[in-house]
Coordinates of C-alpha atoms in Angstrom, one line a residue:
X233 CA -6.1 -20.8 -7.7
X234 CA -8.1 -23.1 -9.9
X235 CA -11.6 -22.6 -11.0
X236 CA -14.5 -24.0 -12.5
X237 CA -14.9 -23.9 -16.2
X238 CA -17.3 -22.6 -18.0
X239 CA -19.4 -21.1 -14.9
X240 CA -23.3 -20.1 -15.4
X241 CA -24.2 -16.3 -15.5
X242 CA -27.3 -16.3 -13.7
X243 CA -29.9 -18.8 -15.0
X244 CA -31.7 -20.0 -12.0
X245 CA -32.5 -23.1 -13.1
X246 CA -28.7 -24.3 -14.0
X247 CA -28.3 -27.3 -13.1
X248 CA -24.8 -26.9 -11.8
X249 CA -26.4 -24.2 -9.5
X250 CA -29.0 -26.4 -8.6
X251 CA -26.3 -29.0 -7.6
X252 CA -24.5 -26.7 -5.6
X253 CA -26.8 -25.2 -3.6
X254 CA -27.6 -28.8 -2.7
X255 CA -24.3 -29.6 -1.2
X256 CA -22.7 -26.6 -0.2
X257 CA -23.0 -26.5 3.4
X258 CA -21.2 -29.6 3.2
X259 CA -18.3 -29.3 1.2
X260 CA -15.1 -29.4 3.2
X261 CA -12.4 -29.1 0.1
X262 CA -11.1 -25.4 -0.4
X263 CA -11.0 -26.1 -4.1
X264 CA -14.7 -27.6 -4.2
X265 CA -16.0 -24.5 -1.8
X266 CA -14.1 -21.8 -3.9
X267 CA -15.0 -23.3 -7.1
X268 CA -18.9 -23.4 -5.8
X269 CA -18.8 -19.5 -4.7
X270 CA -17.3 -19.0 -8.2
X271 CA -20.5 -19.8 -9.5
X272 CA -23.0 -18.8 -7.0
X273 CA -21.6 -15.3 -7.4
X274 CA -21.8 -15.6 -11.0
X275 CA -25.3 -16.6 -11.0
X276 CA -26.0 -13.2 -8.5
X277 CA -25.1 -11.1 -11.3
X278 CA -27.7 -10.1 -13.9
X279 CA -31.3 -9.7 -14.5
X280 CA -32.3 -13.1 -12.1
X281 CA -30.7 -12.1 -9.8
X282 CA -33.3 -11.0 -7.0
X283 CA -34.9 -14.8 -7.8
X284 CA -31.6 -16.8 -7.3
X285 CA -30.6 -14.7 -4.2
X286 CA -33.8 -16.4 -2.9
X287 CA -32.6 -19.9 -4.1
X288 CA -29.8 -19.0 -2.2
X289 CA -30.7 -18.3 0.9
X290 CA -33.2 -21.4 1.3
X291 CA -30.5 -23.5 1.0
X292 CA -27.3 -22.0 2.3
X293 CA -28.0 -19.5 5.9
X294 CA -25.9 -16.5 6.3
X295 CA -24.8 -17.9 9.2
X296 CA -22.8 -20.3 6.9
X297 CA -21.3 -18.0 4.6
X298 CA -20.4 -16.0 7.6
X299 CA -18.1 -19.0 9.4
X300 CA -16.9 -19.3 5.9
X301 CA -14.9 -16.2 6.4
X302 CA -13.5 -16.8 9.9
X303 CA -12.5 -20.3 9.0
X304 CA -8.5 -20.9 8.0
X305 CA -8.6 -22.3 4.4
X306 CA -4.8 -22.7 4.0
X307 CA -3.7 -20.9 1.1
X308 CA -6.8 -20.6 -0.5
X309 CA -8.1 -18.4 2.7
X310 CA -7.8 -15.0 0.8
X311 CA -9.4 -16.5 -2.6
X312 CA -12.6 -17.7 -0.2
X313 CA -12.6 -14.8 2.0
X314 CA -13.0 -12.4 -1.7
X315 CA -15.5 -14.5 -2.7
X316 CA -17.9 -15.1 0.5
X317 CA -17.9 -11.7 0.6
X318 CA -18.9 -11.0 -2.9
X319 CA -21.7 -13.4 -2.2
X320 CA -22.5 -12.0 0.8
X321 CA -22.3 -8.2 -0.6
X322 CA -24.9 -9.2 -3.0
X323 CA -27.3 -10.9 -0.4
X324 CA -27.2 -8.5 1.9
X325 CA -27.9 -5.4 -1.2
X326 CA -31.4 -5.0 -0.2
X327 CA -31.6 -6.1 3.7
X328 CA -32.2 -2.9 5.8
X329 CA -29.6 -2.3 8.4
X330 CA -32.2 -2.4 11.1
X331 CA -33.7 -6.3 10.0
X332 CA -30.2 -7.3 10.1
X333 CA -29.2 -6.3 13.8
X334 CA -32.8 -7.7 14.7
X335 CA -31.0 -11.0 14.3
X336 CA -28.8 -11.9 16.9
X337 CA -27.0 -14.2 14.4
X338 CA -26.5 -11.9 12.1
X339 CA -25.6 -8.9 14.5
X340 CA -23.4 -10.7 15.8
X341 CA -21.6 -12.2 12.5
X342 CA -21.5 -8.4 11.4
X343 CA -19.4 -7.2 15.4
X344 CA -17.2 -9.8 14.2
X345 CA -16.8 -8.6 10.8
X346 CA -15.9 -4.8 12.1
X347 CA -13.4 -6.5 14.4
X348 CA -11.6 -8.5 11.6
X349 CA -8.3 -7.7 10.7
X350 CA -8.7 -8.4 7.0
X351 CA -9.7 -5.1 4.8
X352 CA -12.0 -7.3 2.4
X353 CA -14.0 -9.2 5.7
X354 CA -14.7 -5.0 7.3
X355 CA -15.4 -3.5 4.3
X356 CA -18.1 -5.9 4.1
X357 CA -19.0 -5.1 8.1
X358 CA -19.0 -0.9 7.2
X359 CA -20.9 -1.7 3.9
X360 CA -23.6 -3.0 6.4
X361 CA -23.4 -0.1 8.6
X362 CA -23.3 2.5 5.7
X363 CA -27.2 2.0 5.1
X364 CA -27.4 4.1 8.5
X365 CA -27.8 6.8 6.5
X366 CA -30.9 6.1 4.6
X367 CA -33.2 4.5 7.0
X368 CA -34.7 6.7 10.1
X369 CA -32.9 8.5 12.4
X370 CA -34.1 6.0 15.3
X371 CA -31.9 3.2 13.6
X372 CA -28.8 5.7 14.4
X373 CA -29.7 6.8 17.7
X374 CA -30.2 2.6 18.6
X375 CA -27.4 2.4 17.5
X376 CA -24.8 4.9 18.9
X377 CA -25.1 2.6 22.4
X378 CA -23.9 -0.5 20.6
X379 CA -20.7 -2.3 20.3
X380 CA -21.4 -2.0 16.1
X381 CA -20.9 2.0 16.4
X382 CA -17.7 1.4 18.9
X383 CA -16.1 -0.9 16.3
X384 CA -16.8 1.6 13.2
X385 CA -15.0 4.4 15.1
X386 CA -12.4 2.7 16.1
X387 CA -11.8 1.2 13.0
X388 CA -10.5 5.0 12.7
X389 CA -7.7 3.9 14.5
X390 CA -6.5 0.6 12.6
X391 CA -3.1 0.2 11.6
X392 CA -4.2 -0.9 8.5
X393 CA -4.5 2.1 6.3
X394 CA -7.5 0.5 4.1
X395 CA -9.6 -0.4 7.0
X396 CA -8.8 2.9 8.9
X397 CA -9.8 5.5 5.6
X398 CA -13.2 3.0 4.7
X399 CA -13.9 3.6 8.6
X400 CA -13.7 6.9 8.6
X401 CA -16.1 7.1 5.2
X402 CA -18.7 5.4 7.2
X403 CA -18.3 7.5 10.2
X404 CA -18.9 10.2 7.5
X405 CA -21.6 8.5 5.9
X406 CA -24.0 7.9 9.0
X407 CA -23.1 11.7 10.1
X408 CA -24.2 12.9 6.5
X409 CA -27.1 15.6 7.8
X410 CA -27.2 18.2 10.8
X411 CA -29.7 16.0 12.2
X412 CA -27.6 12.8 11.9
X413 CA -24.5 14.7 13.0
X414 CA -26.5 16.5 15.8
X415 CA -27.7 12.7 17.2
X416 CA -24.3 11.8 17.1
X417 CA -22.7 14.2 19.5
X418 CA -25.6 14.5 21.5
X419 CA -25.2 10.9 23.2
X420 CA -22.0 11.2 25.5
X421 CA -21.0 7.8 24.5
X422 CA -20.3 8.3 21.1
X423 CA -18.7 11.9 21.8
X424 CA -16.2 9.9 24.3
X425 CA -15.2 7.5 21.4
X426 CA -14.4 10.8 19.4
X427 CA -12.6 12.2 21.4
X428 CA -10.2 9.2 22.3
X429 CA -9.1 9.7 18.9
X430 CA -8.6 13.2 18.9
X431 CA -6.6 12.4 21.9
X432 CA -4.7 9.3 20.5
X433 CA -1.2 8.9 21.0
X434 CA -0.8 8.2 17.2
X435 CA -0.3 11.5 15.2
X436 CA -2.1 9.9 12.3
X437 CA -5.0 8.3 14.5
X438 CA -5.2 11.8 15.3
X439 CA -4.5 13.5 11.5
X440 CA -7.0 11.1 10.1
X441 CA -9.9 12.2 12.6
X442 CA -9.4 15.4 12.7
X443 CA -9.7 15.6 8.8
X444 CA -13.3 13.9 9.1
X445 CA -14.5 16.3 11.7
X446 CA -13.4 19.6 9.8
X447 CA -15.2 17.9 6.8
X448 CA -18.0 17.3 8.9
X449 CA -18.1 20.7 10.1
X450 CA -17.1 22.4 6.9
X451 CA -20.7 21.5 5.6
X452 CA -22.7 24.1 7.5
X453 CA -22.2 27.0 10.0
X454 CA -24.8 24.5 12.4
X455 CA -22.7 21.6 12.2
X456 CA -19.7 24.0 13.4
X457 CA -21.5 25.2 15.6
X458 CA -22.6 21.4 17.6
X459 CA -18.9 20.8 16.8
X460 CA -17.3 23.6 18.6
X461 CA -19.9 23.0 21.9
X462 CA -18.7 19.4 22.2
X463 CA -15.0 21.1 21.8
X464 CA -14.2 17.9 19.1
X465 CA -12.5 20.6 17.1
X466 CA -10.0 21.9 20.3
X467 CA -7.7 19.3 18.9
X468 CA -7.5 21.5 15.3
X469 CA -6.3 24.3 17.3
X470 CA -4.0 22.7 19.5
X471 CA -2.0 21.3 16.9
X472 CA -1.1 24.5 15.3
X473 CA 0.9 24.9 18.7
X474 CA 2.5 21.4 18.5
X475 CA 5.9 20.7 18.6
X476 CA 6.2 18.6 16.4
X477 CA 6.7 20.2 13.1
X478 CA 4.7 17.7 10.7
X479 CA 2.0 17.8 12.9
X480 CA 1.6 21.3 12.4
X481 CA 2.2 21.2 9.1
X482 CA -0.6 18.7 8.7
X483 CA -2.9 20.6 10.4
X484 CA -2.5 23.4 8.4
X485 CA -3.4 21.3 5.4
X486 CA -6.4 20.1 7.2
X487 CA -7.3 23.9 7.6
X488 CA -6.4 24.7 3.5
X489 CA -9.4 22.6 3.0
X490 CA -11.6 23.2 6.0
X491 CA -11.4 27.2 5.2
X492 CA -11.7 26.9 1.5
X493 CA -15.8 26.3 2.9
X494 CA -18.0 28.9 4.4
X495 CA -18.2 27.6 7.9
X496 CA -14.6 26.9 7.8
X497 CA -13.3 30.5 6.8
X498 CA -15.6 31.3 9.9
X499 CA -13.9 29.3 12.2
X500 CA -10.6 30.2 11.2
X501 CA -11.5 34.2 11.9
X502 CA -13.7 33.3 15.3
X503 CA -11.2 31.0 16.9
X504 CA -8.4 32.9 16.5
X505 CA -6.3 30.5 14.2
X506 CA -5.4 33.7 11.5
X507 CA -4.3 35.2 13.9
X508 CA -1.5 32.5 14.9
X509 CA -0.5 31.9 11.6
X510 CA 0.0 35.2 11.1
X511 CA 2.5 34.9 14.0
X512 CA 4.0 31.9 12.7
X513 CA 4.8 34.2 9.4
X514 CA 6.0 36.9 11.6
X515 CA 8.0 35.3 13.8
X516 CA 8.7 31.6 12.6
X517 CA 8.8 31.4 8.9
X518 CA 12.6 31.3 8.7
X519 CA 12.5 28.0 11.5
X520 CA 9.5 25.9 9.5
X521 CA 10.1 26.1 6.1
X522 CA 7.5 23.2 5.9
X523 CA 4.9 25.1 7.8
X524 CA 5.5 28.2 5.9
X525 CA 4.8 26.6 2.6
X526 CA 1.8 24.8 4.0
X527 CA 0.8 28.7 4.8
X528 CA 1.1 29.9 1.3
X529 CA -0.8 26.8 0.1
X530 CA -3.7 28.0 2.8
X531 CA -3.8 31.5 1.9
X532 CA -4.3 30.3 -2.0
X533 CA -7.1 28.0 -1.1
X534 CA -8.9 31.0 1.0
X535 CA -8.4 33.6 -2.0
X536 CA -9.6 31.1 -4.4
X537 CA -12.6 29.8 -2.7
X538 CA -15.7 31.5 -4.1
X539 CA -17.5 30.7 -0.4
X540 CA -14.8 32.7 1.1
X541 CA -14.9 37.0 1.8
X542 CA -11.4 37.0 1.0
X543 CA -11.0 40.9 1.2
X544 CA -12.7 41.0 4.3
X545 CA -10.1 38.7 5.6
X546 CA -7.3 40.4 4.0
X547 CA -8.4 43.9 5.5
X548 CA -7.9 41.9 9.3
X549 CA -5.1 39.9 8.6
X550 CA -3.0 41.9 6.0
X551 CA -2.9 38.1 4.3
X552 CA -1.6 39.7 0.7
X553 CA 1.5 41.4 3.3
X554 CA 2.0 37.8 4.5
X555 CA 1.9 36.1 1.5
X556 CA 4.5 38.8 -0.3
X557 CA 7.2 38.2 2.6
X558 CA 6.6 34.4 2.1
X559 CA 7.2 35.6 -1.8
X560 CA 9.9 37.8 -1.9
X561 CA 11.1 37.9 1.6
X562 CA 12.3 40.7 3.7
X563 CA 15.9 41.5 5.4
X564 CA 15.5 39.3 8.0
X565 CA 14.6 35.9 5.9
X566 CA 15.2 34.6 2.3
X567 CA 12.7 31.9 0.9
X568 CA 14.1 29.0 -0.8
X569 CA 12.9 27.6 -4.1
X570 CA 10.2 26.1 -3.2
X571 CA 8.3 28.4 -0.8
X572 CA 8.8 31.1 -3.8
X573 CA 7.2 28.5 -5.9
X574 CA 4.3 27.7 -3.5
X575 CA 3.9 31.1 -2.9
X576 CA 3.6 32.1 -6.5
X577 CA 0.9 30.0 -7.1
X578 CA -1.4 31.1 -4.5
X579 CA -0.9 34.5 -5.2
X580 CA -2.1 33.4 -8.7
X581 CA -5.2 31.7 -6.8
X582 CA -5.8 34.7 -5.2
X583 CA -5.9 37.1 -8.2
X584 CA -7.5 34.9 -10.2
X585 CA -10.7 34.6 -8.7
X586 CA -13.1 37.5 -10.2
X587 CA -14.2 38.3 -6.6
X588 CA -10.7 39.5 -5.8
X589 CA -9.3 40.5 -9.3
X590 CA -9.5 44.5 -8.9
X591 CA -8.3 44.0 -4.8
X592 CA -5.3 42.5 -5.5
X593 CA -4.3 44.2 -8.6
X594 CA -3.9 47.3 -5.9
X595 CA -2.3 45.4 -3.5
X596 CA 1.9 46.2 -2.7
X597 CA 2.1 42.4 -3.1
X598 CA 1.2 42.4 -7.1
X599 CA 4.0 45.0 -7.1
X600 CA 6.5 43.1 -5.7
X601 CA 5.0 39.8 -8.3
X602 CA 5.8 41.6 -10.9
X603 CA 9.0 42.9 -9.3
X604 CA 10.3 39.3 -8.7
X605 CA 10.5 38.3 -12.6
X606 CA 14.0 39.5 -13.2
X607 CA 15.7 37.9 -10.3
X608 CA 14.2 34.7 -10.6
X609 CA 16.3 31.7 -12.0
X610 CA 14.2 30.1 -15.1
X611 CA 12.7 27.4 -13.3
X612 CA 11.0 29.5 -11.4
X613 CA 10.5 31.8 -14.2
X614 CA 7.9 29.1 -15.8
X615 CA 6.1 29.4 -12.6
X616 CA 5.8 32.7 -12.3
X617 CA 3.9 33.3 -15.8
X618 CA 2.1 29.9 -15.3
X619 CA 1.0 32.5 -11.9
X620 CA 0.2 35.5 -14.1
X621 CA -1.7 33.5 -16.7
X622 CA -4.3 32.3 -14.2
X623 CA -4.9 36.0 -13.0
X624 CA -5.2 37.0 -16.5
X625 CA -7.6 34.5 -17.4
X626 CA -10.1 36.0 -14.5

């Protein structure tokens, strides 16, 4: 698209700036408007810039730049859109959350922003909302019973992948402390909009929640704790029992990230889950060869995690016993390449963390690690030293 030449950086007394900030609210031209924000956002970066934001907004309201974005500017709609909202990014930098939703303008230029289908338009919306997080807690709690915190969450759910994952960062964001998180689940309406997710249709609606409320609760045993009274984590346990094979599989690569952390090893020993995995390697390895490597990648994370009582988990769970059959096999099941490969490597997780060194080095599973060298093909071969190397290096 074309552009101005030769564009200030941000001397506040340009006359080109000067001129237009004079005439922008009138300008009709796509060319003439894009060209114009070309050089207003110009003259935001830099050293002046606090002065000419001022400039700015004498002449040109934010309820301008705001129509700017939900007009149709024929092909030069995504050019404009980029650059309103640069301008608008950098006006907005310093405007509390709270002064902003004070104005029903404004408030309701940013609902419409967090219902827009374009990425670039709700990023700017979130941006807004992710200043949550550093003003008082009052701001949040206002705003848990507005149609702003319905549209963050359920931006969650959007098909488009860009919007959905920069939804789900603010939803992190503006639950960043107990007390944040503990305001959150406390109001029933906000718990409701939680759970629709959990309860979506959509496996990934459902995969992409789940992951922010194991991060969520992977930060302290309290924030497990509100978690698991609300039962927003049921949803974790349930899919281990799905049908559906990558849903279980998914889960269990929630949980290799959620038990790598304190509260998370916790939660997998209290509610029961090591115990059905540990079924699953019993009973199921030879049907879910996808599971059972997700497994083995779990049972590395947990033995390399310095947050994690590994031993003390191994003693319950005979996890080293699990992870050698997953290894080596037995004479009811054979596994592949890959799972041998997997499998490898968390075993060189596990012994290679100093806390675990002397434990494992007793263990029936090094035995049979040291065992598998001759039979393996060279391909695997490389993985199986690349294994010992990281246990030697403890």
């Amino acid at each position: 698209m074309p552009s101005v030449q030769n564009t200030p950086t941000n001397n506040s007394n340009s006359p080109q700036l000067q001129d237009i900030l004079s005439t922008f609210t009138s300008l009709t031209d796509s060319i003439a408007i894009n060209d114009a924000l070309l050089v207003i956002d110009r003259a935001l970066q830099g050293t002046n810039a606090s002065i000419i934001g001022g400039q700015i907004l004498e002449s040109i309201p934010l309820s301008h730049l705001f129509q700017l974005l939900q007009a149709d500017h024929g092909d030069d709609t995504e050019y404009i859109i980029d650059r309103t909202c640069s301008v608008l990014e950098s006006l907005l930098r310093e405007q509390p959350f709270n002064s902003l939703i004070q104005d029903p303008l404004m408030s309701g230029a940013l609902l419409q922003s967090l219902n827009s289908p374009s990425p670039r338009i709700h990023a700017l919306g979130l941006a807004q909302v992710d200043k949550i997080s550093n003003e008082d807690i009052s701001v949040l709690r206002s705003t848990l019973e507005s149609d702003i915190f319905k549209a963050t969450v359920d931006g969650i759910a959007s098909e488009s992948i860009s919007i959905a994952e920069r939804s789900k960062q603010t939803f992190l964001k503006i639950c960043g402390t107990e007390e944040r998180l503990a305001a959150v689940i406390d109001f029933e309406g906000s718990v409701h909009l939680i759970q629709d997710l959990t309860n979506s249709r959509n496996s990934v609606v459902r995969m992409r929640i789940i992951e922010a409320l194991t991060e969520l609760a992977g930060r302290s045993h309290e924030s497990l704790d509100a978690l698991q009274k609300t039962n927003l984590l049921d949803s974790l346990k349930d899919g281990l029992t799905s049908a559906d094979i990558l849903t279980r599989f998914n889960v269990i690569e929630i949980l290799s990230e959620f038990g790598a952390t304190e509260a998370g090893s916790e939660f997998l020993d209290q509610a029961g889950i090591l115990t059905q995995i540990a079924n699953v390697v019993e009973n199921e390895a030879d049907q879910d060869s996808l599971g059972a490597n997700a497994i083995a990648k779990l049972y590395g994370k947990l033995g390399a995690s310095d947050k994690v009582d590994f031993i003390s988990l191994d003693m319950k769970y005979q996890i080293l016993a699990q992870l050698e059959k997953l290894m080596v096999g037995d004479d009811d099941f054979e596994p592949d390449e890959l799972l041998k490969t997997e499998s490898m490597a968390s075993f060189g997780l596990v012994g290679g963390n100093v806390q675990n060194i002397e434990w494992v080095s007793q263990s029936h599973c090094a035995q049979a690690f040291i065992d598998l060298l001759t039979s393996l093909p060279r391909d695997l071969k490389v993985a199986w030293y690349h294994s010992l190397a990281q246990i030697l290096a403890c």
